[in-house]
Amino acid sequence: MIESFFNKYKKIFAGVFIIGILCAVVPVIVGCGYTYLCEDDFSFEGGAADAADVYGSNVVAAAHKMVEYYNVNQGTYLFNYLIHFIRAYTRGGLPGFHFYMILNAVAFCAALIFLLKILIKDNTASLGASFAIFASVFSMSNTQCGRELFYWYTGGLNYLTELTLGLLAVSLCILYIRKKKVIYLIASAILAFLASGGSLNVVCADLSWLIAVVILKREEFVKDKKIAIPAAVSFVGALINGLAPGNYKRAERDLKEGHSTFFDALRDTFKCIISEDMFLFTSAVFILMLLLAFVIFTIYKVKVLEGKVTVLNLVIVLVGTWFARYFTMFPVCFGYHVDEVINMRTASSYEIVAKFMYFLAVAVLAQFLSEKFEGKTDRIAMGVLAAGVLLALILHSALSEDIKSGMSYVSYNDYKTGALQETYAAREYILASLSLAEKGSDVAVYVRPYRAAESTYGMGLGEGADEWVNRSAAGFYDLNTVTVFYLEE
């Protein structure tokens, strides 16, 4: 009965899912149009501009800075190059800066939808899965950590860009397996190598997905070994990244007793993913989206894995998704020598990967149960749907608070109240004042009171002229010192 109902009104449900996707995604995209230079952005833009002057060519300058940064700070070769090559603010001012930030966010959303469309042939089911995942990524508790991925230029280049490239690499690898067009294989390998040039936690996630494709397509692998090329290239890139001298120099600067060895990191990672995953399941939105995805996958008979799901494949997926989460967290614990997530960017990137993995596990579980209990899927779907509705009613207040604390709602609310526009106007005024100031002067900027937006990322500039961000901004604008005073009413 429930299957016939959902199939009868397929177009209506597709429309509802599209509206849901837009509600989750559009506020974040709009927020990208109100971003500004902050934190590390000043030092990178300044260093890139200086290098371009020295070498006379932006392409050559970026290559030199990439090698330098690789040796002294971190092995993120793609990020190292792009951050010194793109120079979004220097080249295009704030309009160019916004164009890049919007493009980066849109590319991530498009890559995710592209992958889901490849995995899920039914259009309505694909849209439903997209809605469930986007709601989890943007519209639940702790998704405000995504500010460092979507609203921070440096964070977006080092995390979100490589996550997007990884999604595209997996998509093209799957397309090669299905269609045997070499162009897909070549493109997948190139993207896989590029994706390995970002933050190591994202790199490990991208690599684990490509390895998973090979494992789940092991019968195909026996016939065509080339399907492992993207995973192999990704692994080589990860080695190049991970073995960089800069990684070790950076890690040695922040050693902590009891958290310094490889084995300490193994323990810390285990503790970290348990606490992070437990936190995910305190979210009413996340739980309900998992249940919704299960219902969608069951009703529309979604086959994420071609052929029947064996018990072995189900176990491989359940264990594999755990390892994917584990290896995503490991570089964070090993590099920072911690047993907790200390940065918003690492929290957000881990949680996005973890959510992907949980939805994959649900999809394969739904396919397994549908095949195992063929003819009874209607009852299974009805039971899960009823449980979801009941849970939503019970957790109504918590659900509302969960949504309102999410990145989408906070961005939307800031825009609606005008706080986003006022915050941006204040930041724009600061940047304009610094860019118009006399070279070599001591600049003090006084900012009148304004409504501070909750969704935006901190600029980092304050009253301390000797603070690192202030000195970076002074260097970028060729000033002696920079101080920013935020006046109170």
Short mmCIF file of C-alpha atoms in Angstrom, two decimals:
data_model
loop_
_atom_site.label_atom_id
_atom_site.label_comp_id
_atom_site.label_asym_id
_atom_site.label_seq_id
_atom_site.Cartn_x
_atom_site.Cartn_y
_atom_site.Cartn_z
CA MET A 1 0.00 0.00 0.00
CA ILE A 2 2.70 2.49 0.99
CA GLU A 3 4.77 1.62 -2.09
CA SER A 4 1.87 2.26 -4.45
CA PHE A 5 1.14 5.56 -2.69
CA PHE A 6 4.75 6.80 -2.99
CA ASN A 7 4.94 5.65 -6.60
CA LYS A 8 1.59 7.22 -7.51
CA TYR A 9 2.69 10.64 -6.26
CA LYS A 10 6.31 10.40 -7.33
CA LYS A 11 6.40 13.81 -8.99
CA ILE A 12 4.94 15.49 -5.91
CA PHE A 13 7.52 13.86 -3.67
CA ALA A 14 10.27 14.84 -6.10
CA GLY A 15 9.08 18.44 -5.88
CA VAL A 16 9.03 18.31 -2.08
CA PHE A 17 12.57 16.93 -2.02
CA ILE A 18 13.79 19.68 -4.38
CA ILE A 19 12.26 22.34 -2.12
CA GLY A 20 13.92 20.69 0.87
CA ILE A 21 17.31 20.67 -0.87
CA LEU A 22 16.96 24.36 -1.74
CA CYS A 23 16.00 25.23 1.85
CA ALA A 24 19.13 23.48 3.13
CA VAL A 25 21.57 24.66 0.47
CA VAL A 26 20.53 28.15 -0.70
CA PRO A 27 21.10 30.00 2.62
CA VAL A 28 24.66 28.65 2.73
CA ILE A 29 25.32 29.66 -0.89
CA VAL A 30 23.93 33.14 -0.16
CA GLY A 31 26.17 33.36 2.90
CA CYS A 32 29.19 32.70 0.67
CA GLY A 33 28.39 35.99 -1.04
CA TYR A 34 28.97 37.83 2.25
CA THR A 35 32.41 36.43 3.04
CA TYR A 36 35.59 38.44 3.53
CA LEU A 37 39.30 38.03 4.22
CA CYS A 38 40.01 36.68 7.68
CA GLU A 39 42.62 34.86 9.77
CA ASP A 40 45.22 33.09 7.54
CA ASP A 41 43.82 34.68 4.38
CA PHE A 42 45.87 37.84 4.94
CA SER A 43 49.20 36.04 5.23
CA PHE A 44 48.58 33.79 2.25
CA GLU A 45 47.41 36.61 -0.02
CA GLY A 46 50.35 38.74 1.08
CA GLY A 47 52.88 35.94 0.61
CA ALA A 48 51.46 35.10 -2.81
CA ALA A 49 51.62 38.73 -3.94
CA ASP A 50 55.23 39.07 -2.75
CA ALA A 51 56.24 35.86 -4.53
CA ALA A 52 54.58 36.99 -7.77
CA ASP A 53 56.62 40.22 -7.61
CA VAL A 54 59.85 38.29 -7.02
CA TYR A 55 59.41 35.66 -9.73
CA GLY A 56 57.46 37.77 -12.23
CA SER A 57 55.07 34.92 -12.99
CA ASN A 58 52.16 33.86 -10.84
CA VAL A 59 52.45 30.27 -12.10
CA VAL A 60 56.15 30.04 -11.21
CA ALA A 61 55.71 31.90 -7.93
CA ALA A 62 52.95 29.54 -6.79
CA ALA A 63 55.18 26.53 -7.60
CA HIS A 64 58.04 27.93 -5.50
CA LYS A 65 55.71 28.70 -2.60
CA MET A 66 54.19 25.22 -2.88
CA VAL A 67 57.61 23.59 -2.43
CA GLU A 68 58.58 25.97 0.35
CA TYR A 69 55.37 25.37 2.28
CA TYR A 70 55.69 21.61 1.67
CA ASN A 71 59.07 21.61 3.37
CA VAL A 72 58.34 23.84 6.34
CA ASN A 73 54.63 23.54 7.18
CA GLN A 74 52.48 20.81 5.60
CA GLY A 75 52.38 18.46 2.63
CA THR A 76 49.09 19.67 1.18
CA TYR A 77 50.54 20.22 -2.29
CA LEU A 78 47.32 21.15 -4.11
CA PHE A 79 46.30 23.59 -1.40
CA ASN A 80 49.84 24.99 -1.22
CA TYR A 81 49.75 25.73 -4.93
CA LEU A 82 46.18 26.99 -5.24
CA ILE A 83 46.34 29.33 -2.25
CA HIS A 84 49.32 31.06 -3.87
CA PHE A 85 47.99 30.89 -7.43
CA ILE A 86 44.30 31.84 -7.25
CA ARG A 87 44.71 35.01 -5.16
CA ALA A 88 40.98 35.62 -5.38
CA TYR A 89 40.98 38.87 -3.39
CA THR A 90 44.16 40.34 -4.90
CA ARG A 91 42.98 39.67 -8.44
CA GLY A 92 39.26 40.37 -8.15
CA GLY A 93 38.66 42.24 -4.91
CA LEU A 94 35.66 41.22 -2.85
CA PRO A 95 33.52 40.40 -5.95
CA GLY A 96 36.19 37.96 -7.15
CA PHE A 97 36.53 36.60 -3.62
CA HIS A 98 32.78 35.98 -3.43
CA PHE A 99 32.75 34.37 -6.86
CA TYR A 100 35.32 31.80 -5.75
CA MET A 101 33.59 31.10 -2.43
CA ILE A 102 30.21 30.59 -4.11
CA LEU A 103 31.77 28.44 -6.82
CA ASN A 104 33.50 26.24 -4.25
CA ALA A 105 30.27 25.63 -2.33
CA VAL A 106 28.18 25.03 -5.46
CA ALA A 107 30.81 22.61 -6.80
CA PHE A 108 30.62 20.55 -3.59
CA CYS A 109 26.81 20.36 -3.76
CA ALA A 110 26.86 19.51 -7.47
CA ALA A 111 29.52 16.80 -6.97
CA LEU A 112 27.46 15.18 -4.22
CA ILE A 113 24.28 15.23 -6.31
CA PHE A 114 26.24 13.83 -9.27
CA LEU A 115 27.54 10.90 -7.20
CA LEU A 116 24.11 10.15 -5.76
CA LYS A 117 22.57 10.20 -9.23
CA ILE A 118 25.16 7.68 -10.39
CA LEU A 119 24.54 5.42 -7.40
CA ILE A 120 20.74 5.79 -7.41
CA LYS A 121 19.08 5.44 -10.80
CA ASP A 122 15.56 6.39 -9.71
CA ASN A 123 15.31 10.20 -9.95
CA THR A 124 12.89 10.65 -7.04
CA ALA A 125 14.92 8.37 -4.78
CA SER A 126 18.09 10.24 -5.73
CA LEU A 127 16.46 13.56 -4.87
CA GLY A 128 15.20 12.13 -1.59
CA ALA A 129 18.66 10.90 -0.66
CA SER A 130 20.12 14.29 -1.63
CA PHE A 131 17.63 16.06 0.62
CA ALA A 132 18.34 13.76 3.57
CA ILE A 133 22.10 14.21 3.24
CA PHE A 134 22.02 17.98 2.66
CA ALA A 135 19.73 18.41 5.65
CA SER A 136 22.25 16.46 7.73
CA VAL A 137 25.21 18.44 6.39
CA PHE A 138 23.67 21.91 6.76
CA SER A 139 20.59 21.80 8.98
CA MET A 140 21.38 20.14 12.30
CA SER A 141 23.39 20.78 15.45
CA ASN A 142 27.12 21.48 15.10
CA THR A 143 26.87 22.18 11.36
CA GLN A 144 27.83 25.76 12.24
CA CYS A 145 31.36 24.31 12.31
CA GLY A 146 30.99 24.36 8.53
CA ARG A 147 31.81 28.07 8.64
CA GLU A 148 35.47 27.09 8.40
CA LEU A 149 34.80 25.07 5.24
CA PHE A 150 32.25 27.23 3.46
CA TYR A 151 32.87 30.76 4.76
CA TRP A 152 36.64 30.75 5.24
CA TYR A 153 38.75 31.04 2.09
CA THR A 154 41.77 29.14 3.46
CA GLY A 155 39.63 26.41 5.02
CA GLY A 156 37.57 26.01 1.86
CA LEU A 157 40.69 25.56 -0.27
CA ASN A 158 42.29 23.03 2.07
CA TYR A 159 39.22 20.92 2.88
CA LEU A 160 36.11 21.53 0.80
CA THR A 161 37.85 21.69 -2.58
CA GLU A 162 39.59 18.34 -2.04
CA LEU A 163 36.42 16.75 -0.70
CA THR A 164 34.65 17.83 -3.89
CA LEU A 165 37.44 16.46 -6.08
CA GLY A 166 37.28 13.18 -4.15
CA LEU A 167 33.54 12.84 -4.77
CA LEU A 168 34.10 13.45 -8.49
CA ALA A 169 36.96 10.93 -8.60
CA VAL A 170 34.73 8.23 -7.09
CA SER A 171 31.88 9.11 -9.46
CA LEU A 172 34.08 8.84 -12.55
CA CYS A 173 35.66 5.61 -11.32
CA ILE A 174 32.19 4.06 -11.04
CA LEU A 175 31.29 5.38 -14.49
CA TYR A 176 34.41 3.75 -15.93
CA ILE A 177 33.46 0.40 -14.41
CA ARG A 178 30.00 0.64 -15.94
CA LYS A 179 30.80 2.12 -19.34
CA LYS A 180 34.47 1.17 -19.88
CA LYS A 181 35.36 4.56 -21.34
CA VAL A 182 39.04 5.26 -20.70
CA ILE A 183 38.41 9.00 -20.44
CA TYR A 184 36.50 8.38 -17.19
CA LEU A 185 39.41 6.39 -15.80
CA ILE A 186 41.98 9.05 -16.72
CA ALA A 187 39.84 11.86 -15.32
CA SER A 188 39.21 9.88 -12.12
CA ALA A 189 42.94 9.26 -11.62
CA ILE A 190 43.82 12.92 -12.20
CA LEU A 191 41.14 14.11 -9.79
CA ALA A 192 42.20 11.47 -7.25
CA PHE A 193 45.77 12.78 -7.30
CA LEU A 194 44.63 16.38 -6.96
CA ALA A 195 42.26 15.45 -4.13
CA SER A 196 45.22 13.93 -2.24
CA GLY A 197 46.82 17.36 -2.06
CA GLY A 198 44.57 18.70 0.69
CA SER A 199 44.19 18.23 4.42
CA LEU A 200 45.14 14.66 5.33
CA ASN A 201 41.86 13.81 7.04
CA VAL A 202 39.95 14.59 3.84
CA VAL A 203 42.64 12.78 1.80
CA CYS A 204 42.15 9.63 3.88
CA ALA A 205 38.40 9.80 3.32
CA ASP A 206 38.80 10.19 -0.44
CA LEU A 207 41.29 7.31 -0.57
CA SER A 208 39.06 5.02 1.51
CA TRP A 209 36.14 5.58 -0.88
CA LEU A 210 38.23 4.65 -3.92
CA ILE A 211 39.52 1.55 -2.15
CA ALA A 212 35.94 0.65 -1.24
CA VAL A 213 34.95 0.78 -4.92
CA VAL A 214 37.69 -1.76 -5.73
CA ILE A 215 36.73 -4.06 -2.84
CA LEU A 216 33.01 -3.99 -3.60
CA LYS A 217 33.79 -4.52 -7.30
CA ARG A 218 36.35 -7.26 -6.61
CA GLU A 219 34.84 -9.59 -9.22
CA GLU A 220 35.16 -6.82 -11.79
CA PHE A 221 38.69 -6.14 -10.55
CA VAL A 222 39.71 -9.71 -11.37
CA LYS A 223 38.70 -9.06 -15.00
CA ASP A 224 39.97 -5.48 -15.23
CA LYS A 225 42.80 -4.44 -12.92
CA LYS A 226 42.65 -0.88 -14.25
CA ILE A 227 39.75 -0.04 -11.94
CA ALA A 228 42.31 0.17 -9.13
CA ILE A 229 44.30 2.93 -10.86
CA PRO A 230 42.44 5.86 -9.23
CA ALA A 231 42.88 4.28 -5.78
CA ALA A 232 46.57 3.62 -6.48
CA VAL A 233 47.13 7.18 -7.69
CA SER A 234 45.28 8.52 -4.66
CA PHE A 235 47.51 6.41 -2.40
CA VAL A 236 50.66 7.77 -4.06
CA GLY A 237 49.35 11.30 -3.60
CA ALA A 238 48.56 10.57 0.04
CA LEU A 239 52.13 9.32 0.57
CA ILE A 240 53.58 12.44 -1.07
CA ASN A 241 51.37 14.53 1.19
CA GLY A 242 51.92 12.55 4.39
CA LEU A 243 55.69 12.23 4.11
CA ALA A 244 56.28 15.95 3.67
CA PRO A 245 59.04 17.33 5.95
CA GLY A 246 56.71 20.18 6.85
CA ASN A 247 54.22 17.81 8.49
CA TYR A 248 56.82 16.58 10.97
CA LYS A 249 58.15 20.04 11.71
CA ARG A 250 54.64 21.26 12.37
CA ALA A 251 53.74 18.26 14.55
CA GLU A 252 56.92 18.56 16.62
CA ARG A 253 55.98 22.12 17.55
CA ASP A 254 52.88 20.90 19.36
CA LEU A 255 53.88 17.68 21.15
CA LYS A 256 51.83 16.68 24.20
CA GLU A 257 52.75 14.12 26.81
CA GLY A 258 50.78 10.91 26.36
CA HIS A 259 49.71 11.86 22.85
CA SER A 260 52.96 11.86 20.89
CA THR A 261 53.45 8.37 19.45
CA PHE A 262 51.78 6.50 16.61
CA PHE A 263 50.17 4.11 19.08
CA ASP A 264 48.91 7.02 21.19
CA ALA A 265 47.21 8.31 18.04
CA LEU A 266 45.56 4.93 17.40
CA ARG A 267 44.02 5.05 20.87
CA ASP A 268 43.12 8.73 20.65
CA THR A 269 41.40 8.21 17.29
CA PHE A 270 39.26 5.41 18.66
CA LYS A 271 38.17 7.62 21.56
CA CYS A 272 37.57 10.54 19.24
CA ILE A 273 35.28 8.80 16.76
CA ILE A 274 33.22 7.26 19.53
CA SER A 275 32.56 10.67 21.11
CA GLU A 276 31.92 12.35 17.74
CA ASP A 277 29.56 9.64 16.52
CA MET A 278 27.67 9.61 19.80
CA PHE A 279 27.20 13.33 19.35
CA LEU A 280 25.76 12.80 15.85
CA PHE A 281 23.06 10.54 17.29
CA THR A 282 21.95 13.17 19.77
CA SER A 283 20.58 15.07 16.76
CA ALA A 284 16.89 14.52 16.03
CA VAL A 285 17.43 15.75 12.46
CA PHE A 286 20.17 13.20 11.79
CA ILE A 287 18.19 10.27 13.16
CA LEU A 288 15.05 11.24 11.24
CA MET A 289 17.00 11.76 8.01
CA LEU A 290 18.50 8.27 8.35
CA LEU A 291 15.02 6.82 8.83
CA LEU A 292 13.69 8.84 5.88
CA ALA A 293 16.56 7.61 3.70
CA PHE A 294 15.83 4.01 4.71
CA VAL A 295 12.16 4.42 3.75
CA ILE A 296 13.07 6.00 0.41
CA PHE A 297 15.63 3.31 -0.41
CA THR A 298 13.17 0.56 0.53
CA ILE A 299 10.09 1.92 -1.24
CA TYR A 300 11.90 2.75 -4.48
CA LYS A 301 13.96 -0.46 -4.32
CA VAL A 302 17.24 1.39 -4.59
CA LYS A 303 20.22 -0.78 -5.51
CA VAL A 304 23.38 1.06 -4.51
CA LEU A 305 25.32 -2.14 -5.12
CA GLU A 306 24.65 -3.87 -8.41
CA GLY A 307 23.38 -7.41 -8.05
CA LYS A 308 22.23 -8.88 -4.75
CA VAL A 309 23.79 -7.81 -1.48
CA THR A 310 25.39 -10.84 0.13
CA VAL A 311 25.99 -11.11 3.86
CA LEU A 312 29.70 -10.71 3.09
CA ASN A 313 29.13 -7.48 1.19
CA LEU A 314 26.90 -6.16 3.97
CA VAL A 315 29.62 -6.89 6.53
CA ILE A 316 32.26 -5.31 4.27
CA VAL A 317 30.19 -2.13 4.01
CA LEU A 318 29.45 -1.91 7.73
CA VAL A 319 33.07 -2.55 8.69
CA GLY A 320 34.40 -0.45 5.81
CA THR A 321 32.34 2.61 6.72
CA TRP A 322 33.72 2.35 10.27
CA PHE A 323 37.30 2.22 8.98
CA ALA A 324 36.61 5.15 6.65
CA ARG A 325 35.52 7.20 9.65
CA TYR A 326 38.50 5.99 11.69
CA PHE A 327 41.09 6.85 9.07
CA THR A 328 39.46 10.24 8.49
CA MET A 329 39.98 11.07 12.15
CA PHE A 330 43.45 9.52 12.54
CA PRO A 331 45.50 12.29 10.86
CA VAL A 332 43.79 14.83 13.14
CA CYS A 333 44.66 12.96 16.34
CA PHE A 334 48.18 12.11 15.17
CA GLY A 335 48.98 15.55 13.77
CA TYR A 336 47.55 17.63 16.60
CA HIS A 337 48.38 15.10 19.35
CA VAL A 338 44.88 15.18 20.83
CA ASP A 339 42.04 12.83 21.72
CA GLU A 340 39.35 15.38 20.90
CA VAL A 341 38.42 17.55 17.94
CA ILE A 342 39.81 21.03 18.58
CA ASN A 343 39.10 22.88 15.30
CA MET A 344 35.81 23.60 13.57
CA ARG A 345 37.25 22.63 10.18
CA THR A 346 38.31 19.17 11.33
CA ALA A 347 35.05 18.65 13.20
CA SER A 348 33.00 19.67 10.16
CA SER A 349 34.99 17.65 7.62
CA TYR A 350 34.91 14.55 9.83
CA GLU A 351 31.20 14.86 10.48
CA ILE A 352 30.41 15.32 6.77
CA VAL A 353 32.39 12.16 5.96
CA ALA A 354 30.79 10.27 8.87
CA LYS A 355 27.31 11.26 7.70
CA PHE A 356 28.10 10.06 4.17
CA MET A 357 29.23 6.72 5.60
CA TYR A 358 26.14 6.27 7.74
CA PHE A 359 23.87 6.98 4.78
CA LEU A 360 25.81 4.47 2.67
CA ALA A 361 25.41 1.84 5.41
CA VAL A 362 21.67 2.55 5.58
CA ALA A 363 21.36 2.28 1.77
CA VAL A 364 23.09 -1.10 1.65
CA LEU A 365 21.17 -2.36 4.69
CA ALA A 366 17.88 -1.32 3.06
CA GLN A 367 18.86 -3.11 -0.15
CA PHE A 368 19.85 -6.23 1.81
CA LEU A 369 16.57 -6.35 3.77
CA SER A 370 14.50 -5.68 0.63
CA GLU A 371 16.14 -8.62 -1.10
CA LYS A 372 16.04 -10.83 1.98
CA PHE A 373 12.37 -10.17 2.71
CA GLU A 374 11.10 -9.69 -0.82
CA GLY A 375 7.36 -9.11 -0.79
CA LYS A 376 7.44 -7.74 2.75
CA THR A 377 9.21 -4.46 2.03
CA ASP A 378 5.91 -2.61 2.26
CA ARG A 379 5.56 -3.62 5.91
CA ILE A 380 9.18 -2.80 6.68
CA ALA A 381 8.90 0.66 5.11
CA MET A 382 5.58 1.31 6.86
CA GLY A 383 7.05 0.32 10.22
CA VAL A 384 10.12 2.56 9.84
CA LEU A 385 8.00 5.46 8.54
CA ALA A 386 5.61 5.13 11.48
CA ALA A 387 8.55 5.03 13.89
CA GLY A 388 9.95 8.17 12.26
CA VAL A 389 6.66 10.07 12.51
CA LEU A 390 6.23 9.03 16.15
CA LEU A 391 9.80 10.05 16.95
CA ALA A 392 9.29 13.42 15.25
CA LEU A 393 6.20 14.05 17.38
CA ILE A 394 7.97 13.04 20.58
CA LEU A 395 11.08 15.08 19.78
CA HIS A 396 9.21 18.05 18.31
CA SER A 397 10.84 20.66 20.55
CA ALA A 398 14.30 19.13 20.22
CA LEU A 399 13.82 18.87 16.45
CA SER A 400 12.96 22.54 16.20
CA GLU A 401 16.00 23.56 18.25
CA ASP A 402 18.17 21.21 16.22
CA ILE A 403 17.13 22.83 12.95
CA LYS A 404 17.50 26.36 14.34
CA SER A 405 21.06 25.67 15.44
CA GLY A 406 22.04 24.45 11.97
CA MET A 407 24.13 26.39 9.48
CA SER A 408 21.26 26.82 7.00
CA TYR A 409 18.81 28.32 9.47
CA VAL A 410 21.36 30.54 11.19
CA SER A 411 22.53 31.91 7.83
CA TYR A 412 18.93 32.46 6.74
CA ASN A 413 18.03 34.14 10.02
CA ASP A 414 21.06 36.44 9.88
CA TYR A 415 20.06 37.47 6.36
CA LYS A 416 16.43 38.01 7.35
CA THR A 417 17.28 40.18 10.37
CA GLY A 418 19.95 42.11 8.48
CA ALA A 419 22.73 41.01 10.83
CA LEU A 420 24.57 39.32 7.95
CA GLN A 421 24.49 42.51 5.88
CA GLU A 422 25.60 44.68 8.81
CA THR A 423 28.47 42.37 9.70
CA TYR A 424 29.60 42.30 6.11
CA ALA A 425 29.38 46.11 5.85
CA ALA A 426 31.61 46.43 8.91
CA ARG A 427 34.16 43.94 7.54
CA GLU A 428 34.07 45.61 4.12
CA TYR A 429 34.72 48.97 5.78
CA ILE A 430 37.75 47.58 7.58
CA LEU A 431 39.21 46.11 4.38
CA ALA A 432 38.51 49.30 2.42
CA SER A 433 40.16 51.42 5.13
CA LEU A 434 43.28 49.27 5.07
CA SER A 435 43.50 49.20 1.28
CA LEU A 436 43.14 53.00 1.01
CA ALA A 437 45.52 53.86 3.84
CA GLU A 438 48.91 55.46 3.12
CA LYS A 439 51.62 52.85 2.64
CA GLY A 440 53.93 52.43 5.62
CA SER A 441 51.58 54.19 8.03
CA ASP A 442 50.14 53.12 11.36
CA VAL A 443 46.44 52.55 10.77
CA ALA A 444 43.71 52.45 13.39
CA VAL A 445 40.21 51.59 12.21
CA TYR A 446 37.21 52.39 14.40
CA VAL A 447 34.10 50.35 13.71
CA ARG A 448 30.74 51.58 14.89
CA PRO A 449 28.40 49.16 16.71
CA TYR A 450 26.55 46.71 14.46
CA ARG A 451 24.43 43.60 14.77
CA ALA A 452 26.88 40.69 14.76
CA ALA A 453 25.89 37.75 12.58
CA GLU A 454 26.03 34.30 14.18
CA SER A 455 26.70 32.53 10.90
CA THR A 456 29.86 34.35 9.84
CA TYR A 457 33.47 33.48 10.57
CA GLY A 458 35.63 35.73 12.75
CA MET A 459 37.94 38.17 10.99
CA GLY A 460 40.77 37.89 13.49
CA LEU A 461 41.69 41.58 13.46
CA GLY A 462 41.55 43.36 16.81
CA GLU A 463 43.20 45.91 19.06
CA GLY A 464 46.54 44.13 19.35
CA ALA A 465 48.86 45.49 16.68
CA ASP A 466 51.37 42.75 17.52
CA GLU A 467 48.85 39.95 17.09
CA TRP A 468 49.70 37.58 14.24
CA VAL A 469 46.62 38.38 12.11
CA ASN A 470 47.13 42.13 12.56
CA ARG A 471 50.75 41.82 11.49
CA SER A 472 49.74 39.69 8.49
CA ALA A 473 47.17 42.30 7.43
CA ALA A 474 49.75 45.07 7.86
CA GLY A 475 52.19 43.18 5.66
CA PHE A 476 49.58 42.47 3.02
CA TYR A 477 48.54 46.14 2.73
CA ASP A 478 52.12 47.48 3.10
CA LEU A 479 51.34 49.20 6.39
CA ASN A 480 53.46 49.58 9.49
CA THR A 481 50.80 48.51 12.01
CA VAL A 482 47.10 47.72 11.99
CA THR A 483 44.68 48.00 14.89
CA VAL A 484 40.92 47.64 14.76
CA PHE A 485 38.68 48.99 17.52
CA TYR A 486 35.09 47.80 17.77
CA LEU A 487 33.12 50.55 19.49
CA GLU A 488 30.39 49.84 22.01
CA GLU A 489 27.07 51.63 22.21
#
